[in-house]
mmCIF file of C-alpha atoms and ligand atoms in Angstrom:
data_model
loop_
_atom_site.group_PDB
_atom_site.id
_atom_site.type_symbol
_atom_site.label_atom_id
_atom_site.label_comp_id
_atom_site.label_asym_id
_atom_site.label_seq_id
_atom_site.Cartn_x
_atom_site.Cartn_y
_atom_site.Cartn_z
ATOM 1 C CA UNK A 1 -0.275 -17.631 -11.632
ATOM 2 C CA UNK A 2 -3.781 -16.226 -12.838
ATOM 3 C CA UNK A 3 -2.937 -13.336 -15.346
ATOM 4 C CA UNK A 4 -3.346 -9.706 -14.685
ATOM 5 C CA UNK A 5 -4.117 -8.523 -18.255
ATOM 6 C CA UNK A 6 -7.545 -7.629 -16.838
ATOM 7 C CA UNK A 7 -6.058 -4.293 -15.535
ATOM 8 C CA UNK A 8 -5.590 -3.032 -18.656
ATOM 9 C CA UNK A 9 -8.935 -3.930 -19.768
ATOM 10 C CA UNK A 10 -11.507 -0.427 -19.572
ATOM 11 C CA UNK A 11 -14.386 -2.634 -18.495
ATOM 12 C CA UNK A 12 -15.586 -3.644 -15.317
ATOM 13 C CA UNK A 13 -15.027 -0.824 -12.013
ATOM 14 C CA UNK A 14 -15.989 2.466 -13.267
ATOM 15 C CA UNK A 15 -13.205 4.787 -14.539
ATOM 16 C CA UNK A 16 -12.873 7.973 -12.886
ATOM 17 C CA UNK A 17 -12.412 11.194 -15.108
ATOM 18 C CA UNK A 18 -9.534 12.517 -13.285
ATOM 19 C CA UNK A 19 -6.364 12.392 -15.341
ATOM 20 C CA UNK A 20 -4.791 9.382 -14.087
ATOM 21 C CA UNK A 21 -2.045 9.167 -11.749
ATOM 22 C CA UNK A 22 -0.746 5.693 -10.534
ATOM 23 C CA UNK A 23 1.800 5.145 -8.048
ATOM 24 C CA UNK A 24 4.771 2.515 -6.232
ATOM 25 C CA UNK A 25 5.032 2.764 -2.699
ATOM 26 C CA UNK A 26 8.042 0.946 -1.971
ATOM 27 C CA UNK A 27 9.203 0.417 1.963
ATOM 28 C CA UNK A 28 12.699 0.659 2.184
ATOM 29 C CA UNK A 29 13.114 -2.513 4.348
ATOM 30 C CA UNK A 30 15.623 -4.521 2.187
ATOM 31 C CA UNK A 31 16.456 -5.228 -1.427
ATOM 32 C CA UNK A 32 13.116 -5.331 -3.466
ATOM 33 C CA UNK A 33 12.610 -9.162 -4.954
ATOM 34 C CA UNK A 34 10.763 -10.344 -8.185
ATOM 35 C CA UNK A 35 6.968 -9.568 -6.862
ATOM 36 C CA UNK A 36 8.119 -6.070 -5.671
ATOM 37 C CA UNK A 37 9.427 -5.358 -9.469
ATOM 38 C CA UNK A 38 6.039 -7.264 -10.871
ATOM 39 C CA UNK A 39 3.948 -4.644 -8.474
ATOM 40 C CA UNK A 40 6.303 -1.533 -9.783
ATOM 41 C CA UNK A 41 6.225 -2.615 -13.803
ATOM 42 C CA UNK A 42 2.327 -3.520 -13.586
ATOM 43 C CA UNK A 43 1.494 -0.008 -11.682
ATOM 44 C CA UNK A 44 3.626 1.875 -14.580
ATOM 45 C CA UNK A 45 2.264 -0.153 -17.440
ATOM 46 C CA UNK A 46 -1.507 0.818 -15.988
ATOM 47 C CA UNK A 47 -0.487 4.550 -15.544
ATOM 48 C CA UNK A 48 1.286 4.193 -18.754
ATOM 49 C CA UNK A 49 -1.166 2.600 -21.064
ATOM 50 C CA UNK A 50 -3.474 5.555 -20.010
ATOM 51 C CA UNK A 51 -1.339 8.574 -20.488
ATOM 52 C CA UNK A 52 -1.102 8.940 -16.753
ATOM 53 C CA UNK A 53 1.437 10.105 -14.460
ATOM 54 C CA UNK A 54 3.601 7.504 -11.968
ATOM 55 C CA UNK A 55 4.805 8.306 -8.574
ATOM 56 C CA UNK A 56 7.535 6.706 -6.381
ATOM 57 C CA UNK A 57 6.334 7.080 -3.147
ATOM 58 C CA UNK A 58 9.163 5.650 -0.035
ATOM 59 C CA UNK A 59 6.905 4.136 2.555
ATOM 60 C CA UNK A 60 9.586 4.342 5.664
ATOM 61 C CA UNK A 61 6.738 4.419 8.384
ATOM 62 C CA UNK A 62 8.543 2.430 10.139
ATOM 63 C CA UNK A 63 11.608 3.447 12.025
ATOM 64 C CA UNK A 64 13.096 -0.171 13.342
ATOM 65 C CA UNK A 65 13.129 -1.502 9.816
ATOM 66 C CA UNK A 66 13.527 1.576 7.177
ATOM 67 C CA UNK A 67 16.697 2.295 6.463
ATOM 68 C CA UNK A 68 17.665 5.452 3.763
ATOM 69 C CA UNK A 69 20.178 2.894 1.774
ATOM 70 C CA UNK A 70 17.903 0.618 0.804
ATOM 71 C CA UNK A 71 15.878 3.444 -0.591
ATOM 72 C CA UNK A 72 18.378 4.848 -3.009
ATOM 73 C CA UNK A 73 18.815 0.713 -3.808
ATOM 74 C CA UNK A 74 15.313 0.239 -5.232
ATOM 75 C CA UNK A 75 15.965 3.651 -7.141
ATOM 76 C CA UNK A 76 18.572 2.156 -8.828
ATOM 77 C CA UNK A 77 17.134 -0.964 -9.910
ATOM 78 C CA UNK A 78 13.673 0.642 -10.768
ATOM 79 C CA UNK A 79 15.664 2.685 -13.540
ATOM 80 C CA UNK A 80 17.882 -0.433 -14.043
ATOM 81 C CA UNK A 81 14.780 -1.415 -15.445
ATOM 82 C CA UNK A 82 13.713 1.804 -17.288
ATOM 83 C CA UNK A 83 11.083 2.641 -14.910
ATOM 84 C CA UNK A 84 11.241 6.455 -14.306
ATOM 85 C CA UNK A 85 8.825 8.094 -11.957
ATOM 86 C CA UNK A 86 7.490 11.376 -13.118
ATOM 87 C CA UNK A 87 7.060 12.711 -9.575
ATOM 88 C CA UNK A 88 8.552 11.460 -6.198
ATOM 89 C CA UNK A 89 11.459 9.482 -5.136
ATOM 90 C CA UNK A 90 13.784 10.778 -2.693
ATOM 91 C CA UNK A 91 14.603 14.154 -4.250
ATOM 92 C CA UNK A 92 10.926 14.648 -3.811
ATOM 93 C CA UNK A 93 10.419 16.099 -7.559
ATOM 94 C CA UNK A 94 6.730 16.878 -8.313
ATOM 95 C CA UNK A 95 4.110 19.431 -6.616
ATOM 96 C CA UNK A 96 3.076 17.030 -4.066
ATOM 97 C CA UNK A 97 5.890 16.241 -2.051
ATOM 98 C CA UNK A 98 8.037 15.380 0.190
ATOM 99 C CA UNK A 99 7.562 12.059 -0.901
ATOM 100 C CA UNK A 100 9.028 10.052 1.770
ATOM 101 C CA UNK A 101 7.080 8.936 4.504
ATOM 102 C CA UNK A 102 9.152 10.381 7.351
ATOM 103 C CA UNK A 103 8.866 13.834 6.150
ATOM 104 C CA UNK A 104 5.388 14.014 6.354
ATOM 105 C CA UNK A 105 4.485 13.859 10.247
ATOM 106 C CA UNK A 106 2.197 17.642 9.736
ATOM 107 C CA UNK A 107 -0.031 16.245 6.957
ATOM 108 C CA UNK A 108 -0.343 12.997 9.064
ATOM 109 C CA UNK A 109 -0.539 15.174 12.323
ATOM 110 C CA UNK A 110 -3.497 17.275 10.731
ATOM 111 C CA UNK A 111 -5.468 14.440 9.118
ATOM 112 C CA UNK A 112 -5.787 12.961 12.781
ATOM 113 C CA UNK A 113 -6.770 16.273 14.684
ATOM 114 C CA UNK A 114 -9.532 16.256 11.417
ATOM 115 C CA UNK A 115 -10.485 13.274 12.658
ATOM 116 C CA UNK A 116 -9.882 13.690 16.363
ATOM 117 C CA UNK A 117 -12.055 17.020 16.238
ATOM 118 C CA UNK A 118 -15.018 14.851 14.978
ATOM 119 C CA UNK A 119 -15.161 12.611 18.079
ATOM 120 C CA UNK A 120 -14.051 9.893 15.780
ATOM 121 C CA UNK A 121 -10.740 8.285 17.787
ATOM 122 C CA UNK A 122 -9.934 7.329 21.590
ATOM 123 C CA UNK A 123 -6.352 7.009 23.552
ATOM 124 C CA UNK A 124 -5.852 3.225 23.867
ATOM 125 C CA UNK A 125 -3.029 1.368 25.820
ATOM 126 C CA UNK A 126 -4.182 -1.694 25.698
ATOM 127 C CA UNK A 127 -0.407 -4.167 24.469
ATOM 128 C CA UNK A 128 -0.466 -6.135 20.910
ATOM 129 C CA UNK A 129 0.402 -9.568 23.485
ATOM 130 C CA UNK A 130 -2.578 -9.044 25.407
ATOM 131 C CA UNK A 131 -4.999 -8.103 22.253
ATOM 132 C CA UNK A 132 -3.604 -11.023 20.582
ATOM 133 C CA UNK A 133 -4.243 -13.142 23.843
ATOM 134 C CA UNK A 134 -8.144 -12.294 23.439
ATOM 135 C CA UNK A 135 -8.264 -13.526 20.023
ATOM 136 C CA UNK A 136 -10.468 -16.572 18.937
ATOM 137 C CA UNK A 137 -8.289 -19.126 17.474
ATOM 138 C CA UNK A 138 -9.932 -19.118 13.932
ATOM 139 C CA UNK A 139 -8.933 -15.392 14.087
ATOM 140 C CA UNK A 140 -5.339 -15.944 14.303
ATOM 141 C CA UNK A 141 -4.061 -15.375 10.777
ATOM 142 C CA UNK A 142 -2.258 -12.738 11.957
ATOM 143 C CA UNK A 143 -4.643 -9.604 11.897
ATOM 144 C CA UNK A 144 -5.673 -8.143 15.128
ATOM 145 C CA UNK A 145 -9.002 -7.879 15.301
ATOM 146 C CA UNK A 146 -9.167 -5.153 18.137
ATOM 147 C CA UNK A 147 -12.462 -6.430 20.679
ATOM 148 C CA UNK A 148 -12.396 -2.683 22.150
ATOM 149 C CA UNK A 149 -10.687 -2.882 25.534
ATOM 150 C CA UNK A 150 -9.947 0.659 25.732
ATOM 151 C CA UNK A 151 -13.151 2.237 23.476
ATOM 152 C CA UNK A 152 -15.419 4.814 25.336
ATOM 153 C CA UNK A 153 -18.391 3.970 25.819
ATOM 154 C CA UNK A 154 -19.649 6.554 23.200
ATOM 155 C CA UNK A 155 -18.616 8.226 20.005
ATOM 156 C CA UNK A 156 -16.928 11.130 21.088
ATOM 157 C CA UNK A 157 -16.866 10.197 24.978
ATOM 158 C CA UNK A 158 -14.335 12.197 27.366
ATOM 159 C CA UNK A 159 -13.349 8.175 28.821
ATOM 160 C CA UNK A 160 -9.481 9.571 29.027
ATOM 161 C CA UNK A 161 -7.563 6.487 30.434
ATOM 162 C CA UNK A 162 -5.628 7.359 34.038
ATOM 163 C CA UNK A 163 -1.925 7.536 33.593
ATOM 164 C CA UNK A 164 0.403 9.440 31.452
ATOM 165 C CA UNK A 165 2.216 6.620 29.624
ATOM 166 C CA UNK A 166 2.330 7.018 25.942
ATOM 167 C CA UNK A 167 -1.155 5.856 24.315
ATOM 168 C CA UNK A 168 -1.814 4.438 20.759
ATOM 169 C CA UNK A 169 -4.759 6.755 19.136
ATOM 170 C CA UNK A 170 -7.454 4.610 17.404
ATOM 171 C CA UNK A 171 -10.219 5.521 15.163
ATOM 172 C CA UNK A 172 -13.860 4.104 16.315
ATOM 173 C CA UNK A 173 -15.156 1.698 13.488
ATOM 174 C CA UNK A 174 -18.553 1.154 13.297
ATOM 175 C CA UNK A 175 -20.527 -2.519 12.645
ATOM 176 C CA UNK A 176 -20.289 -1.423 9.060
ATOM 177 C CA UNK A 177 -19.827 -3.308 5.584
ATOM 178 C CA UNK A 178 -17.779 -1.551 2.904
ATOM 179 C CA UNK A 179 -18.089 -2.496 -0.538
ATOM 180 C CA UNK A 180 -15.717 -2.078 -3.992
ATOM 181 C CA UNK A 181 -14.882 -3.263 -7.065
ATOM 182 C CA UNK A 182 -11.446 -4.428 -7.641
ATOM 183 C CA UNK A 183 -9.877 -4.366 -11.165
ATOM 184 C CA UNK A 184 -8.517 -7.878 -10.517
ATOM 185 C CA UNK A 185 -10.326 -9.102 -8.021
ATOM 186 C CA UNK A 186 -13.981 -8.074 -9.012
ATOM 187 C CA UNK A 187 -16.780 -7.154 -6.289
ATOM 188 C CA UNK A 188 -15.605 -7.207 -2.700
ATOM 189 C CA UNK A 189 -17.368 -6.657 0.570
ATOM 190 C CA UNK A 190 -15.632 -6.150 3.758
ATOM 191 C CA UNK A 191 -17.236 -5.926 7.501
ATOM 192 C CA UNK A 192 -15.240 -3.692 9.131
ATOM 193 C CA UNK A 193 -16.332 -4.577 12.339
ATOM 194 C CA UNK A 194 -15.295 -8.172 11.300
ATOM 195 C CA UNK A 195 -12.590 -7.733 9.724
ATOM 196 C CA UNK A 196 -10.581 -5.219 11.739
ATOM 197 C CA UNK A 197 -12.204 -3.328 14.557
ATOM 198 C CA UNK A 198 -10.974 0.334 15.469
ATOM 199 C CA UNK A 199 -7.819 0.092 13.946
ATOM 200 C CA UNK A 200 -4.231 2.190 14.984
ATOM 201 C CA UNK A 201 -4.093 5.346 13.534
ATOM 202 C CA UNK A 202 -1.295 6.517 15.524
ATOM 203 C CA UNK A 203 1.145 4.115 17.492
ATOM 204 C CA UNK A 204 2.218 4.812 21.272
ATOM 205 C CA UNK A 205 5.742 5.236 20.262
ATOM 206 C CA UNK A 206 4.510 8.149 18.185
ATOM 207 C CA UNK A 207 4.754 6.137 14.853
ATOM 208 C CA UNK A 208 1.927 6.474 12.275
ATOM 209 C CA UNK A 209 -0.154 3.803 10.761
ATOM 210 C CA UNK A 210 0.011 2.395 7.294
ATOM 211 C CA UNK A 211 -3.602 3.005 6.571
ATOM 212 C CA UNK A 212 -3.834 6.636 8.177
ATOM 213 C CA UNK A 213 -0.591 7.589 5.756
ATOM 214 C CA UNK A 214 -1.292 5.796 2.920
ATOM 215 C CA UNK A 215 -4.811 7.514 2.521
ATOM 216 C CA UNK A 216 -3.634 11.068 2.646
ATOM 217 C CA UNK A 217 -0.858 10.388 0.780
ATOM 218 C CA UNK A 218 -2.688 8.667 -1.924
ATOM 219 C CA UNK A 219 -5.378 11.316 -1.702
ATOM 220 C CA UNK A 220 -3.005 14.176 -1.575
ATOM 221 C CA UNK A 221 -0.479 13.791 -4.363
ATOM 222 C CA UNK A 222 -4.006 13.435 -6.727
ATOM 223 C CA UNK A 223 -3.199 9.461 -7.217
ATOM 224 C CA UNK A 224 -6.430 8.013 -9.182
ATOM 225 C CA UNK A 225 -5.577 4.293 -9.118
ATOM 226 C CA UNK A 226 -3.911 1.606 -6.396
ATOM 227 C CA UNK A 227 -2.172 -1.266 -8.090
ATOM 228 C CA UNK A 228 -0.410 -2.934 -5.266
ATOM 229 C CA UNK A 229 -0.259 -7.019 -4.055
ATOM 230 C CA UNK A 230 -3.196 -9.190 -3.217
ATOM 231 C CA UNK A 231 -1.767 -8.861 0.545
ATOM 232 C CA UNK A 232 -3.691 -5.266 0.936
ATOM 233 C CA UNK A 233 -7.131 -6.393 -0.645
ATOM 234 C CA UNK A 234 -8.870 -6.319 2.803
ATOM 235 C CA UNK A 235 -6.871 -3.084 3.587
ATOM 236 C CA UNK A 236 -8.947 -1.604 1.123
ATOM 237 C CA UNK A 237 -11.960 -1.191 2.885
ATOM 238 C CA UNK A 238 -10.266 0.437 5.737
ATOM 239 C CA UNK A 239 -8.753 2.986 3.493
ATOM 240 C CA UNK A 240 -12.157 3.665 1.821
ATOM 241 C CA UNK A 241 -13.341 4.025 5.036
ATOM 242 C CA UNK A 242 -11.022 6.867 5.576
ATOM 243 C CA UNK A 243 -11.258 8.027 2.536
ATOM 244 C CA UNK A 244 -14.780 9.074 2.992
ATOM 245 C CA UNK A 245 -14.178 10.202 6.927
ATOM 246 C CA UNK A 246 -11.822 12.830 5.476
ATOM 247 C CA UNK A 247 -14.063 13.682 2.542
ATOM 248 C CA UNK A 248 -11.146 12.385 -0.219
ATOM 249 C CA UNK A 249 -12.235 10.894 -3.761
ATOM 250 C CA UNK A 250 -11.800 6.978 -3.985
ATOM 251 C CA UNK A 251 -9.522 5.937 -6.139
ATOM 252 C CA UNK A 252 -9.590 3.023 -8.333
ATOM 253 C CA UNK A 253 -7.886 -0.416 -6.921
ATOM 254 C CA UNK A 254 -6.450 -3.098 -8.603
ATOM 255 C CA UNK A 255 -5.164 -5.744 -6.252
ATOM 256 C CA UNK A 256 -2.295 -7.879 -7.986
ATOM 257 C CA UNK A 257 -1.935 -12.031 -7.211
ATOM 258 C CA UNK A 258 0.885 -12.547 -5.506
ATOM 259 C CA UNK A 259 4.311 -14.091 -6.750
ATOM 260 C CA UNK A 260 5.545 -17.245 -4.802
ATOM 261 C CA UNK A 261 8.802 -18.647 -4.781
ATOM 262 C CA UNK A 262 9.519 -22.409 -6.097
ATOM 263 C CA UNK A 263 7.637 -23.697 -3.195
ATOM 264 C CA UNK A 264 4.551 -22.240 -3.265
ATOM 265 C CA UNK A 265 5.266 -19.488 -0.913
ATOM 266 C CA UNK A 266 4.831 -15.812 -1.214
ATOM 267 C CA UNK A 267 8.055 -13.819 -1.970
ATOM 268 C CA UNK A 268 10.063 -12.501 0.769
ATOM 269 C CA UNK A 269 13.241 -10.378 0.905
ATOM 270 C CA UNK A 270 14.629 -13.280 2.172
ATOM 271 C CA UNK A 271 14.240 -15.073 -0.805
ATOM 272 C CA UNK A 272 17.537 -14.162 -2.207
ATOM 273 C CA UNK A 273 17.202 -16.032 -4.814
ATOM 274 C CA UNK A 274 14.523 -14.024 -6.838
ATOM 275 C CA UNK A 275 16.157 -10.407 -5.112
ATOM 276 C CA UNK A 276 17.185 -7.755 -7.090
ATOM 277 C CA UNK A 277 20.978 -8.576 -6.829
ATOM 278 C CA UNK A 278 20.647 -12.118 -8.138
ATOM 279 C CA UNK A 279 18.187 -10.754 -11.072
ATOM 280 C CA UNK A 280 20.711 -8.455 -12.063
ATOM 281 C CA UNK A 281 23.785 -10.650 -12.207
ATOM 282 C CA UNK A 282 21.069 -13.014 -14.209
ATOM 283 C CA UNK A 283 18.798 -11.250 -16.283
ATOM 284 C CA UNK A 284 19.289 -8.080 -18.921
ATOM 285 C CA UNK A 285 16.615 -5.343 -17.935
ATOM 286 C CA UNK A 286 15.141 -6.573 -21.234
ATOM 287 C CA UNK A 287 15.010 -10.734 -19.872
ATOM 288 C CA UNK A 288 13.591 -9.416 -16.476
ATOM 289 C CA UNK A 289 11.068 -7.174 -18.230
ATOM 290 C CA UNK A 290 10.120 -10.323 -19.957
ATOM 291 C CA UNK A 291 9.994 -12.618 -17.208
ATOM 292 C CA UNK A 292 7.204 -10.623 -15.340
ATOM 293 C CA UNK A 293 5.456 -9.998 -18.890
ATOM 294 C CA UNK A 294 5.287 -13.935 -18.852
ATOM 295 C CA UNK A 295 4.087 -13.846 -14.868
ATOM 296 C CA UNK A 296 1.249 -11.153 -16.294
ATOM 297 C CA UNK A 297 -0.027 -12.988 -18.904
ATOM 298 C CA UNK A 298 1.051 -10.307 -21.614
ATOM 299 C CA UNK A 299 3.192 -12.972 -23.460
ATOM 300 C CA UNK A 300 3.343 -16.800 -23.316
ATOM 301 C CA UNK A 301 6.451 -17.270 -21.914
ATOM 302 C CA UNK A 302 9.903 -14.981 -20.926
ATOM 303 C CA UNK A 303 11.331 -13.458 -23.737
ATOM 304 C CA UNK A 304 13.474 -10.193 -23.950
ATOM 305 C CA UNK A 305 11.117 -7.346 -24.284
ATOM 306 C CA UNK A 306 11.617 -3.510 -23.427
ATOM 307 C CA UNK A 307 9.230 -1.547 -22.122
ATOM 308 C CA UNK A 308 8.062 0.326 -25.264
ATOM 309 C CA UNK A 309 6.735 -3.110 -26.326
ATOM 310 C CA UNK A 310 4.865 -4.186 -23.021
ATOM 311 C CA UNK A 311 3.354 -0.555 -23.260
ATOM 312 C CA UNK A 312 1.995 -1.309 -26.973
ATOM 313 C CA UNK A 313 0.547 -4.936 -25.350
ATOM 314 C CA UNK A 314 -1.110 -3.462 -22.418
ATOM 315 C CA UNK A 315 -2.946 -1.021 -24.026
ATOM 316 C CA UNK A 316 -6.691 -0.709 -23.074
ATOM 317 C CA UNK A 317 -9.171 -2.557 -25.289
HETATM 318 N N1 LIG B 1 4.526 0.032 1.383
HETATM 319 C C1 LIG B 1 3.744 -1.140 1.096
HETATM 320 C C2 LIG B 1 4.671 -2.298 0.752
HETATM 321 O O1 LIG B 1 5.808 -2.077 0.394
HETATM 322 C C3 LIG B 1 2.786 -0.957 -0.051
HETATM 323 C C4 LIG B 1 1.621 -0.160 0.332
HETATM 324 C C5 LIG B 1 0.651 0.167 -0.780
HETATM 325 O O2 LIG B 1 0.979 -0.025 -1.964
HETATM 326 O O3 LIG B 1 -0.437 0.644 -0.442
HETATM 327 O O4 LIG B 1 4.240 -3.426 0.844
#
């Protein structure tokens, strides 16, 4: 797996002067597994190694497949580990909270009349199957690349679609090419057009969308620097985008590679295997610690280490 000492290197994207604030945004879905714990030790070890501040932030957008349980789970096993979040979690400590998704519908509800109020969105009804049935076959990797169905015919339009069922609210996107520097990953440049089209900000069942939340939430609770899985790279420039709609500083992102199980495939929480409850009836906090230090590149191969000792290794050059 290509090492991610690079995050702790100060070269490369330009470091902002805010104090630094780094987060985990967990979604309580299941029982995290070994790339879920790389994610959560790599984002404290980059807050860390710069004196910042880490938040545990529970991503339970969604209702089907959140559950409260598995929250308090991944609490457990992130101080298992020794990973203690200065602000967050589901007590909601900090100045910033609540921290859990499902608490926050007025901060999501007023970001989208922001952006509502600027012309910037349309009601859209058009269903996932039938989207998805418009696709180009090259484009099936499973984004949906929305072609418009339901978009007015200009920004800020009055087109209101007949009928009273329940709409989806989208945000227009225009034919326009965002560009970034990852930590990892380098120089990126993303058509949004392309790559996504006007994307969900709200769903029809009522349920917000990852990138509408994750920006003001982010922005909101002051965090300076993303370091989440390779997965969310292209996300990136959607978030940016909304970032500057809402007038919100960037922050930094540092997109992780991905951990794959023995066959080559990226982690799921199926893999129980490489979950947290096989890891702990394996592994001291200390072997685990030192398993992802190995995955990192921070030391040559798994060995016991603590945390005060990865700190001291990932310290910026
Ligand atoms: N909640 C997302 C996940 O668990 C992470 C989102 C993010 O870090 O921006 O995959």
């Amino acid at each position: 797996m290509r090492a991610a000492t690079a995050l702790f290197s100060n070269g490369g994207a330009g470091m902002s002067d805010r104090p630094v604030v780094g987060r985990f945004a967990p979604s309580p879905s299941g029982r995290m597994h070994l790339g879920n714990i790389y994610t959560a030790v790599m984002s404290w070890l980059s807050a860390k190694s710069r004196g910042g501040r880490w938040i545990l932030r529970v991503e339970d957008l969604d209702p089907q497949r959140s559950k409260p349980e598995h929250a308090r789970v991944i609490e457990d096993d992130l101080l298992w580990l020794g990973l203690e979040w200065d602000e967050g979690g589901l007590s909601g400590r900090g100045p910033a909270g609540p921290y859990v998704q499902s608490l926050r519908h007025e901060i999501y509800a007023g970001g989208l009349r922001r952006l509502e109020a600027a012309g910037l969105t349309y009601r859209c009804r058009c269903r996932r199957a039938d989207i998805l049935a418009t696709q180009a076959p090259h484009e099936s990797d499973g984004r949906v690349i929305y072609k418009g169905t339901c978009r007015p015919p200009r920004l800020g339009g009055t087109a209101e679609i007949p009928g009273d069922a329940p709409a989806a609210i989208r945000l227009f996107v225009p034919d326009k090419t965002m560009t970034f520097t990852d930590r990892l990953r380098g120089p990126q440049s993303v058509n949004l057009a392309a790559h996504c089209g006007d994307f969900i900000l709200r769903r029809a069942d009522g349920a917000w969308a990852y990138q509408l939340a994750v920006v003001m939430d982010d922005a909101l609770m002051g965090v300076t620097e993303v370091v989440r899985g390779e997965d969310l790279l292209l996300s990136a420039a959607q978030q940016i985008y909304l970032y500057e709609l809402l007038g919100y500083p960037v922050p930094e992102f540092a997109h992780l590679p991905l951990v794959c199980n023995d066959q080559g495939v990226r982690l799921s929480k199926r893999d129980s295997s490489l979950g947290m409850e096989a890891l702990r009836a394996t592994h001291t906090p200390a072997e685990l610690l030192g398993r992802v230090a190995a995955l990192a590149g921070l030391i040559p191969a798994p060995a016991p280490v603590t945390l005060r000792e990865l700190l001291a290794l990932a310290q910026p050059d």
